[in-house]
PDB file of C-alpha atoms in Angstrom:
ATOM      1  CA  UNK A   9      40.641  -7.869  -9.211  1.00 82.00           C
ATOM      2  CA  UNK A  10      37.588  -7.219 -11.445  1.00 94.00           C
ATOM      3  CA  UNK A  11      35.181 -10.541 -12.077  1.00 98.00           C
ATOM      4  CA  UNK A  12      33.766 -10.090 -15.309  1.00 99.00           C
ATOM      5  CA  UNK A  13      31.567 -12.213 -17.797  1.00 99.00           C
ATOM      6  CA  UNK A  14      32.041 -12.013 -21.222  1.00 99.00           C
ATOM      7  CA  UNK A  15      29.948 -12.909 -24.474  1.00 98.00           C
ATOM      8  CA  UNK A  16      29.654 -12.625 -27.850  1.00 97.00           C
ATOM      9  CA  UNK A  17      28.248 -13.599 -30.913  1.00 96.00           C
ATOM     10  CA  UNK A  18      29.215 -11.118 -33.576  1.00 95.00           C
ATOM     11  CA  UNK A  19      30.940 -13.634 -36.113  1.00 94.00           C
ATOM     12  CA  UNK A  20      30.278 -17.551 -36.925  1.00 92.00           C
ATOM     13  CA  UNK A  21      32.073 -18.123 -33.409  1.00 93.00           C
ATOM     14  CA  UNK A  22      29.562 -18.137 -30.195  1.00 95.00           C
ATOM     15  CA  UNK A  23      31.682 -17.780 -27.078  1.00 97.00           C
ATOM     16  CA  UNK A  24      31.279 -16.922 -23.543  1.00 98.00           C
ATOM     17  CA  UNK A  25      34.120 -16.492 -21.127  1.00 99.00           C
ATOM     18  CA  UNK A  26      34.437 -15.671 -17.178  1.00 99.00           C
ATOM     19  CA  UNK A  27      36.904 -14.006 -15.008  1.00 98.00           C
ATOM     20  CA  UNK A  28      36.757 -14.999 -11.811  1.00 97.00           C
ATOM     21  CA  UNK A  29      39.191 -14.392  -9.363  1.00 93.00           C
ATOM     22  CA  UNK A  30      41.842 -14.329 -11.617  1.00 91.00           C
ATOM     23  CA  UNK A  31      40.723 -17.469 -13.000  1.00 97.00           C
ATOM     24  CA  UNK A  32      39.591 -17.517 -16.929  1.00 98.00           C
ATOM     25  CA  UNK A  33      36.989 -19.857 -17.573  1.00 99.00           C
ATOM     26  CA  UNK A  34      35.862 -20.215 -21.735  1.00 98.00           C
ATOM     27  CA  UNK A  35      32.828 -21.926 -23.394  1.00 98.00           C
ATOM     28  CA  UNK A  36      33.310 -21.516 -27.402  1.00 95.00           C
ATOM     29  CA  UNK A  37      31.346 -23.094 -30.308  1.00 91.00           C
ATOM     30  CA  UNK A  38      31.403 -22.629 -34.172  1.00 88.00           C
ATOM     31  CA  UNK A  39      28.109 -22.262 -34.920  1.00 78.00           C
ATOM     32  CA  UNK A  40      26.521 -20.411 -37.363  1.00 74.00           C
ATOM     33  CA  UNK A  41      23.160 -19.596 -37.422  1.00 78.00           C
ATOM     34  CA  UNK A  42      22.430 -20.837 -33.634  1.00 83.00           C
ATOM     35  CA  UNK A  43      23.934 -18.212 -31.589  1.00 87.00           C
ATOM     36  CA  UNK A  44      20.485 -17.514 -29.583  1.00 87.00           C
ATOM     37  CA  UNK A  45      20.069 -21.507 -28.899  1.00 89.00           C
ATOM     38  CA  UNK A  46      23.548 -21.510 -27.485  1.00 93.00           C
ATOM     39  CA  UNK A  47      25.244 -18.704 -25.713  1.00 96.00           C
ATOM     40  CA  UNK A  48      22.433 -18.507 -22.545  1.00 97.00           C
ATOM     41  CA  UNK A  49      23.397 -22.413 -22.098  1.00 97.00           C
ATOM     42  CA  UNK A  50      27.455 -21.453 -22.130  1.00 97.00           C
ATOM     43  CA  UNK A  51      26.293 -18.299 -19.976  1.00 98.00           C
ATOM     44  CA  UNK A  52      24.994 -21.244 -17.402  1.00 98.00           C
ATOM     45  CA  UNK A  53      27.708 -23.235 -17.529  1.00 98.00           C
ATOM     46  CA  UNK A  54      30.126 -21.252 -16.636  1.00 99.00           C
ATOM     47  CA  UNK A  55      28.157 -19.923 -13.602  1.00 98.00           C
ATOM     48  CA  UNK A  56      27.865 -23.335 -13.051  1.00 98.00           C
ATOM     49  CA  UNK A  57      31.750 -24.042 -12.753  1.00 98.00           C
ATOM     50  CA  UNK A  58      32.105 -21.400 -10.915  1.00 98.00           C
ATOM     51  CA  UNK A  59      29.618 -21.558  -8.208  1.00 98.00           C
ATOM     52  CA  UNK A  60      28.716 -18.089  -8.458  1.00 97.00           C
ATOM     53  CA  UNK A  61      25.589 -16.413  -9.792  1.00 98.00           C
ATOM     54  CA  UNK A  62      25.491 -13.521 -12.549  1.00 98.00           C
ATOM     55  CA  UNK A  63      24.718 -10.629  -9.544  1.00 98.00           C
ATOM     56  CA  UNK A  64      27.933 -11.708  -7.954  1.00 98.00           C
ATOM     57  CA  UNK A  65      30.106 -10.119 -11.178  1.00 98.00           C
ATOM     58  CA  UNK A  66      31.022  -6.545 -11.132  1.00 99.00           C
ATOM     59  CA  UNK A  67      30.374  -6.321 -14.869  1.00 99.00           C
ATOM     60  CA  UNK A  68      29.288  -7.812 -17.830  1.00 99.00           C
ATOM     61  CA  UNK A  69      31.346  -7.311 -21.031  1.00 99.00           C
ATOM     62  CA  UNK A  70      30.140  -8.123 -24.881  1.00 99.00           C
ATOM     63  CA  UNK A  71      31.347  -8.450 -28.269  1.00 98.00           C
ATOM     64  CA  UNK A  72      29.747  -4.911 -29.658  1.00 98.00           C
ATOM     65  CA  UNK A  73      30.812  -5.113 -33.247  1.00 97.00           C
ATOM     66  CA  UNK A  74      31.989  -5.443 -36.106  1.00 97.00           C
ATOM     67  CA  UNK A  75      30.486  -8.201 -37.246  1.00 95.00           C
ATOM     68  CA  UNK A  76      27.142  -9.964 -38.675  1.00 93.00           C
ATOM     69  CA  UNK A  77      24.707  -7.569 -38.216  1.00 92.00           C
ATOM     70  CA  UNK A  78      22.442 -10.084 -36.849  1.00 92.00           C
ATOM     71  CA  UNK A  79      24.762 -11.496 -34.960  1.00 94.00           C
ATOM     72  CA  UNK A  80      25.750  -8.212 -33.269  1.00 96.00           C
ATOM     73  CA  UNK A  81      22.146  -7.448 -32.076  1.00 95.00           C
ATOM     74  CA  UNK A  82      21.912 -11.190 -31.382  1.00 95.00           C
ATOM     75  CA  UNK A  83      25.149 -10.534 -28.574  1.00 97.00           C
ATOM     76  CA  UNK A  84      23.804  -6.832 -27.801  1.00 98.00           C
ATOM     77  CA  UNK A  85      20.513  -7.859 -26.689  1.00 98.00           C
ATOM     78  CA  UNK A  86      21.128 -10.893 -24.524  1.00 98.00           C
ATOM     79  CA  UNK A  87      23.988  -9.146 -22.806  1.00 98.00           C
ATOM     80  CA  UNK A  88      21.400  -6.259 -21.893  1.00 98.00           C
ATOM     81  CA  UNK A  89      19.251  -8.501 -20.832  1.00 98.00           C
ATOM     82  CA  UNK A  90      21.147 -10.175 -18.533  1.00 98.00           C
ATOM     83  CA  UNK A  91      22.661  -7.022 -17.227  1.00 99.00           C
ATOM     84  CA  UNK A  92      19.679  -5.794 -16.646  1.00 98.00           C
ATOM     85  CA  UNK A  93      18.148  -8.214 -14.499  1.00 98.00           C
ATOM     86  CA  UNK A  94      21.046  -8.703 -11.803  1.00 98.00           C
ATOM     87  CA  UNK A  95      22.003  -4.867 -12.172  1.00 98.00           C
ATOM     88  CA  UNK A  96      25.070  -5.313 -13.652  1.00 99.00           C
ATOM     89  CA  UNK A  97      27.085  -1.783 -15.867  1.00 99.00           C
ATOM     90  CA  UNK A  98      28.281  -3.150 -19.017  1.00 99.00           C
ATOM     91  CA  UNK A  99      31.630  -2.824 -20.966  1.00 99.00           C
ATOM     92  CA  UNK A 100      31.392  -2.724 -24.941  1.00 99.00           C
ATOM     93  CA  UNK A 101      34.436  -4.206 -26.324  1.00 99.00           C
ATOM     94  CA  UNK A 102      35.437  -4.241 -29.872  1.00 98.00           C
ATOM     95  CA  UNK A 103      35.527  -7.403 -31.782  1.00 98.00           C
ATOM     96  CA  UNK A 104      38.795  -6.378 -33.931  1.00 98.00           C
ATOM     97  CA  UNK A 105      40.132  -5.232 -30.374  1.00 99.00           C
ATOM     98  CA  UNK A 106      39.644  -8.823 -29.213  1.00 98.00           C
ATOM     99  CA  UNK A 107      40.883 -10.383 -32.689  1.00 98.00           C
ATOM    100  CA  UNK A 108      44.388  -8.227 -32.329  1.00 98.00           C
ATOM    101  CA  UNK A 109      44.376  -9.318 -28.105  1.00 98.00           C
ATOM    102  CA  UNK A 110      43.707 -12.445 -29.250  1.00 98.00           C
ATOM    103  CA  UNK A 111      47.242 -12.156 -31.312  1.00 98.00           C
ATOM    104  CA  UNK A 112      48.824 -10.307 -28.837  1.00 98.00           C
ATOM    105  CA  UNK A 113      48.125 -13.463 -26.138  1.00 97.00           C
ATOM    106  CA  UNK A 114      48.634 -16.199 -28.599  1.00 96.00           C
ATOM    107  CA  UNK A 115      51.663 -14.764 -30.456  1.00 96.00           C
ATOM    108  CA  UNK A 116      53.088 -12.135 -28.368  1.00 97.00           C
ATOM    109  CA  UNK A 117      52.805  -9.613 -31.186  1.00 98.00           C
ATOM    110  CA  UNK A 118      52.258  -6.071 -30.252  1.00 98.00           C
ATOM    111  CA  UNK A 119      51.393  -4.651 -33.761  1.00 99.00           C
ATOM    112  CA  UNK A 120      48.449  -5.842 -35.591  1.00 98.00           C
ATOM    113  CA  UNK A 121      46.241  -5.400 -38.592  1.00 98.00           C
ATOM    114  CA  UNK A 122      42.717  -7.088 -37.718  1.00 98.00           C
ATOM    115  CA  UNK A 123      40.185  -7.678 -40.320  1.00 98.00           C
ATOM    116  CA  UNK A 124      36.973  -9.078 -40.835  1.00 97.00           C
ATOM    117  CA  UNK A 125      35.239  -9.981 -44.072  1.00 96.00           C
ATOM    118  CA  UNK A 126      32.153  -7.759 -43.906  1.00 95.00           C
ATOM    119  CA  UNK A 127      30.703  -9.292 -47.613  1.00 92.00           C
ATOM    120  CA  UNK A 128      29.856  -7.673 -50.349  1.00 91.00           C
ATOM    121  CA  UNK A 129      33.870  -6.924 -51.166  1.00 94.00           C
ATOM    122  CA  UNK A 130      34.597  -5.149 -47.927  1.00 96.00           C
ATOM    123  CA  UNK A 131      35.995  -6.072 -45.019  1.00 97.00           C
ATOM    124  CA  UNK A 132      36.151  -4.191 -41.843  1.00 97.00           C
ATOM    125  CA  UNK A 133      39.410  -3.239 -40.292  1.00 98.00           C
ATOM    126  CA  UNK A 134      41.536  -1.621 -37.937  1.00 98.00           C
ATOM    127  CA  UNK A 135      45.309  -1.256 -36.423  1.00 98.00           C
ATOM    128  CA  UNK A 136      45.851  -1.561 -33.054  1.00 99.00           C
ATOM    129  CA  UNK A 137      49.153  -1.394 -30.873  1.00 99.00           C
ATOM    130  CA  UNK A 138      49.961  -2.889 -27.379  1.00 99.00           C
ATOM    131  CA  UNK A 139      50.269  -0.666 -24.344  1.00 98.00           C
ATOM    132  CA  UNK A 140      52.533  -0.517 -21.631  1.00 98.00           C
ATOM    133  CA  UNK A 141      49.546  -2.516 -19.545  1.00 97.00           C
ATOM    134  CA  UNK A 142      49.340  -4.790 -22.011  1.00 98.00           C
ATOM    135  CA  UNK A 143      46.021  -4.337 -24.059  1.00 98.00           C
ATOM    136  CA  UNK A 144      45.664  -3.415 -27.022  1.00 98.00           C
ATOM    137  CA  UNK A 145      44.817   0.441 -27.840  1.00 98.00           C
ATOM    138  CA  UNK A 146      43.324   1.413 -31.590  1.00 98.00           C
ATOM    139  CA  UNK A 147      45.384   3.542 -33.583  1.00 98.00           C
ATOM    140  CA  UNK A 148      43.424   5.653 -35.878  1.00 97.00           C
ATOM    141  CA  UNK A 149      39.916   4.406 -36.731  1.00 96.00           C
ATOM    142  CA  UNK A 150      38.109   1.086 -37.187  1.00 97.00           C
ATOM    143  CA  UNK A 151      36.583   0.734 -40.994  1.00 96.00           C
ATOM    144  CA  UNK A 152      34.529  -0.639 -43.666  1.00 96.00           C
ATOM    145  CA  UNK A 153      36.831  -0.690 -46.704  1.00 96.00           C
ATOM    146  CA  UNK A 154      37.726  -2.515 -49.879  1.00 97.00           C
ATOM    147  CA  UNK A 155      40.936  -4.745 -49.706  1.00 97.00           C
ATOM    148  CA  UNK A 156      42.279  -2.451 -52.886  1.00 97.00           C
ATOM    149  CA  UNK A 157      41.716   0.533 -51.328  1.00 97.00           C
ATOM    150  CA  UNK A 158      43.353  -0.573 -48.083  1.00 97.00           C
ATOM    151  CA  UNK A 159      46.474  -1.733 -50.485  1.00 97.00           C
ATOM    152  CA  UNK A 160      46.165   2.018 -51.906  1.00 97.00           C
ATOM    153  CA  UNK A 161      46.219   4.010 -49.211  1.00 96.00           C
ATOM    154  CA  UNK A 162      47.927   2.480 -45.956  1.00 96.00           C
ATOM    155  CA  UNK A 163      51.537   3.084 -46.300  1.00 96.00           C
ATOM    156  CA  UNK A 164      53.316   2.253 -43.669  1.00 96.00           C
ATOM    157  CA  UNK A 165      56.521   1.157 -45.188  1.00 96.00           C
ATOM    158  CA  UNK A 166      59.421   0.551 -42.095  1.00 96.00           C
ATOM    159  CA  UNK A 167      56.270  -0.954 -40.179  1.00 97.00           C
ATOM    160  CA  UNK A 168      55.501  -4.741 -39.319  1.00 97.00           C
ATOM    161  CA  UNK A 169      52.591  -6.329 -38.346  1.00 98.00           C
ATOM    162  CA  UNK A 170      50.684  -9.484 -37.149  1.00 98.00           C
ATOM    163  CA  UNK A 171      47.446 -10.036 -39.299  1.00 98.00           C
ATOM    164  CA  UNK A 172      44.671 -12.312 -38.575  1.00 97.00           C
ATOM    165  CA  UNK A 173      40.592 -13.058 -39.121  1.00 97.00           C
ATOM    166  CA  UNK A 174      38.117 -13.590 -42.362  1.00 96.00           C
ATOM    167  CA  UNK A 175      39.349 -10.416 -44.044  1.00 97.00           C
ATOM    168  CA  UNK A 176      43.043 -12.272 -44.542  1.00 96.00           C
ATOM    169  CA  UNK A 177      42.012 -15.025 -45.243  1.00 94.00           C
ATOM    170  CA  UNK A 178      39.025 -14.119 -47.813  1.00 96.00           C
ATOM    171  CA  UNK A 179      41.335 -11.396 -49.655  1.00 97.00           C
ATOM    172  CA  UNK A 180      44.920 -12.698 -48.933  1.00 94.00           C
ATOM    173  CA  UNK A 181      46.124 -11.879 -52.864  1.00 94.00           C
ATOM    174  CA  UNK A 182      45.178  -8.453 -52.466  1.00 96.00           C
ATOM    175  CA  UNK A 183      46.426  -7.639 -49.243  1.00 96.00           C
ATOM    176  CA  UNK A 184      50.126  -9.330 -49.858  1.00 94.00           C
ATOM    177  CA  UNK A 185      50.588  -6.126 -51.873  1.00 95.00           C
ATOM    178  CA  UNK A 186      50.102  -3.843 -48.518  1.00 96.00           C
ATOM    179  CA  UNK A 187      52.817  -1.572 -48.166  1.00 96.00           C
ATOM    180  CA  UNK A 188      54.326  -2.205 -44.755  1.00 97.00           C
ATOM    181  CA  UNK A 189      58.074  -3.786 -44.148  1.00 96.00           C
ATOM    182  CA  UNK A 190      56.750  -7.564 -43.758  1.00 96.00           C
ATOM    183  CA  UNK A 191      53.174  -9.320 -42.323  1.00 96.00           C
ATOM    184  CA  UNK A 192      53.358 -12.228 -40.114  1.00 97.00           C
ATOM    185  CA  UNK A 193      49.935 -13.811 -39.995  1.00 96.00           C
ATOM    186  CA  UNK A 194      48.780 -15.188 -36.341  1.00 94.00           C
ATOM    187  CA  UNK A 195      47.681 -19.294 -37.415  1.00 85.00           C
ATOM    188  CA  UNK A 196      44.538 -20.272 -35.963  1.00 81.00           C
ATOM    189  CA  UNK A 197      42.575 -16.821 -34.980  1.00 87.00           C
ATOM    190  CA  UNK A 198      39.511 -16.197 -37.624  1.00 93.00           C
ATOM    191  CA  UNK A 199      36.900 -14.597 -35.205  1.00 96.00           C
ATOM    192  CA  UNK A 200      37.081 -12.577 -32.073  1.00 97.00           C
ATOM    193  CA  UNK A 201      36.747 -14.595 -28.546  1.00 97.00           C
ATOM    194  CA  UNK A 202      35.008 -13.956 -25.592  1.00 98.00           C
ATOM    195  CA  UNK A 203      38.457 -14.910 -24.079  1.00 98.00           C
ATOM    196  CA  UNK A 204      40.449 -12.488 -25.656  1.00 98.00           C
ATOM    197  CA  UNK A 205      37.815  -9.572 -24.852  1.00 99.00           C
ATOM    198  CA  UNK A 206      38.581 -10.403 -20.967  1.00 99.00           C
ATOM    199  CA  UNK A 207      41.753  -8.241 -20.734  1.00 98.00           C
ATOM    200  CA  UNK A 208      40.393  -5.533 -22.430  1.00 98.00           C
ATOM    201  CA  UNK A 209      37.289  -5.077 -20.143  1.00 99.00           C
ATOM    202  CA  UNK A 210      39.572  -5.458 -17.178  1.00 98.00           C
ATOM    203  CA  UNK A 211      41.158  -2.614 -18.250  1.00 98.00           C
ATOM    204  CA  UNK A 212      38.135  -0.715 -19.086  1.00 98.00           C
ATOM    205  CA  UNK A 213      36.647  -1.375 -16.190  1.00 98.00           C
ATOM    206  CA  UNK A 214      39.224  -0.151 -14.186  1.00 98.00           C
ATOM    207  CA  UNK A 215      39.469   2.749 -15.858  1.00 98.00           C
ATOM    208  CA  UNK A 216      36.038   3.566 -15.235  1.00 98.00           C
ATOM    209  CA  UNK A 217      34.980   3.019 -18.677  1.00 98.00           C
ATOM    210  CA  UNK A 218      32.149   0.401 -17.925  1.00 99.00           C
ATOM    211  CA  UNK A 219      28.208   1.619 -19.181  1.00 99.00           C
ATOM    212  CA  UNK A 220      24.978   1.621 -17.895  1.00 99.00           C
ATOM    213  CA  UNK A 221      22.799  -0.879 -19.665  1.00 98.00           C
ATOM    214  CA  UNK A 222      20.608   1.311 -21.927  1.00 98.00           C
ATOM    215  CA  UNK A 223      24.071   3.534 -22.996  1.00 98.00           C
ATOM    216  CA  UNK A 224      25.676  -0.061 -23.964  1.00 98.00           C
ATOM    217  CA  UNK A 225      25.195   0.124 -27.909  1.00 96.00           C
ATOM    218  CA  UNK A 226      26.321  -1.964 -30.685  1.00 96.00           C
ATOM    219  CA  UNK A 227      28.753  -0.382 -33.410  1.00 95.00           C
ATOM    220  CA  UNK A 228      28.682  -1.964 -37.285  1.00 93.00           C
ATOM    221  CA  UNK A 229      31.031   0.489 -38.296  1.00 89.00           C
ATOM    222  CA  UNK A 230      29.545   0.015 -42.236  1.00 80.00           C
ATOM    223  CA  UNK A 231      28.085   3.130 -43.330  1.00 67.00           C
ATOM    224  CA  UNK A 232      29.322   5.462 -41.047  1.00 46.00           C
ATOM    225  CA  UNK A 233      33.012   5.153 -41.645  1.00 39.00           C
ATOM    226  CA  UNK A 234      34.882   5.242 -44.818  1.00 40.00           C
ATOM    227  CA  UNK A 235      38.456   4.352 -46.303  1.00 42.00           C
ATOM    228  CA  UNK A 236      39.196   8.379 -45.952  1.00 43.00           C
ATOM    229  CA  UNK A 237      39.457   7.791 -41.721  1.00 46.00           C
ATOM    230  CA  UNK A 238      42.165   5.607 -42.764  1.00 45.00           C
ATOM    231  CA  UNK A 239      44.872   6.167 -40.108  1.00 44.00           C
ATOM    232  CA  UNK A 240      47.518   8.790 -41.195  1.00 43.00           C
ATOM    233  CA  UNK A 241      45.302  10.077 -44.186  1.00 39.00           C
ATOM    234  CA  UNK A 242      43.735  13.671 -44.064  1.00 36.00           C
TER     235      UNK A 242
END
């Protein structure tokens, strides 16, 4: 069993979480604007609890986008950092991976439509679907997108989903008029958690996925993908 420490600071939510044999530890905080003051103390504190120090992990997992852009290199940087110093590879996990594990652990769903408001009338966006080892694996592409073009071009009409985060919540008149066979939303999960990101870097890592430090890059998704890489359209 994999001991990995998580972090990330990609959305108003600062978290840090630790697997440690088999045992999830989680340090979370709203807190806009203060990531930098306050994820190296969570970072601590968990190390703390756990009476180990960060060399002892086998990996060190972090929130690499979408998100704020600032808050992304914020979470990219530190976790390079520290990865760097006690030699540590790295796993990049997705933050709407995390959001839709997040509703997979919470509410047991297995398909679900993450989204994120990304400002200036976007949000960014993604469908993912639960595996037989119980993480959750992307299904098309993750996007930037407008909530109308979403509503005009993902049809998936005998399909039902779980939907959570900003996006929702920011755009919920918009996106009631999505063309799938019913949408449950998940109470209580706005942001991606350090938590939820756990599971997936398990995975990764035991799949051989995990980085080196200066291959572990951040993704913002906004400008580089567009509503045409919406799943099932050519």
């Amino acid at each position: 069993m994999s001991n990995i420490l998580a972090l990330d600071t990609s959305t108003e939510n600062c978290s840090a979480a630790l697997s440690i044999n088999g045992e999830i530890l989680v340090r979370e905080f709203e807190s806009p604007r203060e990531h930098t003051k306050r994820i190296l103390p969570m970072v601590d504190s968990l190390l703390a609890e756990a009476g180990i120090k960060l060399k002892d992990l086998d990996a060190l997992a972090f929130g690499r986008g979408p998100g704020s852009f600032t808050g992304v290199r914020i979470g990219t940087g530190i976790a390079q950092g520290l990865a760097f110093g006690a030699d540590l590879p790295m796993l990049p996990i997705s933050t709407l991976a995390a959001m839709a594990q997040g509703a997979h652990r919470l509410h047991n769903a297995t398909d679900v439509l993450p989204a994120i408001d990304a400002r200036m009338g976007e949000i960014y966006f993604a469908q993912y679907q639960l595996n037989n080892a119980g993480v959750m694996t992307l299904v098309g592409n993750e996007m930037v997108i407008t909530a109308d073009e979403l509503v005009a071009n993902f049809n998936k009409p005998e399909q039902e989903f779980y939907t959570l985060g900003t996006g929702w919540a920011t755009y919920a008149e918009q996106l009631a008029a999505l063309n799938v066979a019913n949408l449950t939303a998940c109470e209580g999960i706005q942001f991606p958690t350090s938590h939820d990101m756990l599971a997936i870097a398990a995975a990764d890592f035991a799949n051989g996925k995990a980085v080196a430090v200066e291959d572990a890059m951040p993704v913002y998704v906004r400008d580089t993908v567009t509503w045409k890489k919406l799943p099932g359209r050519e």
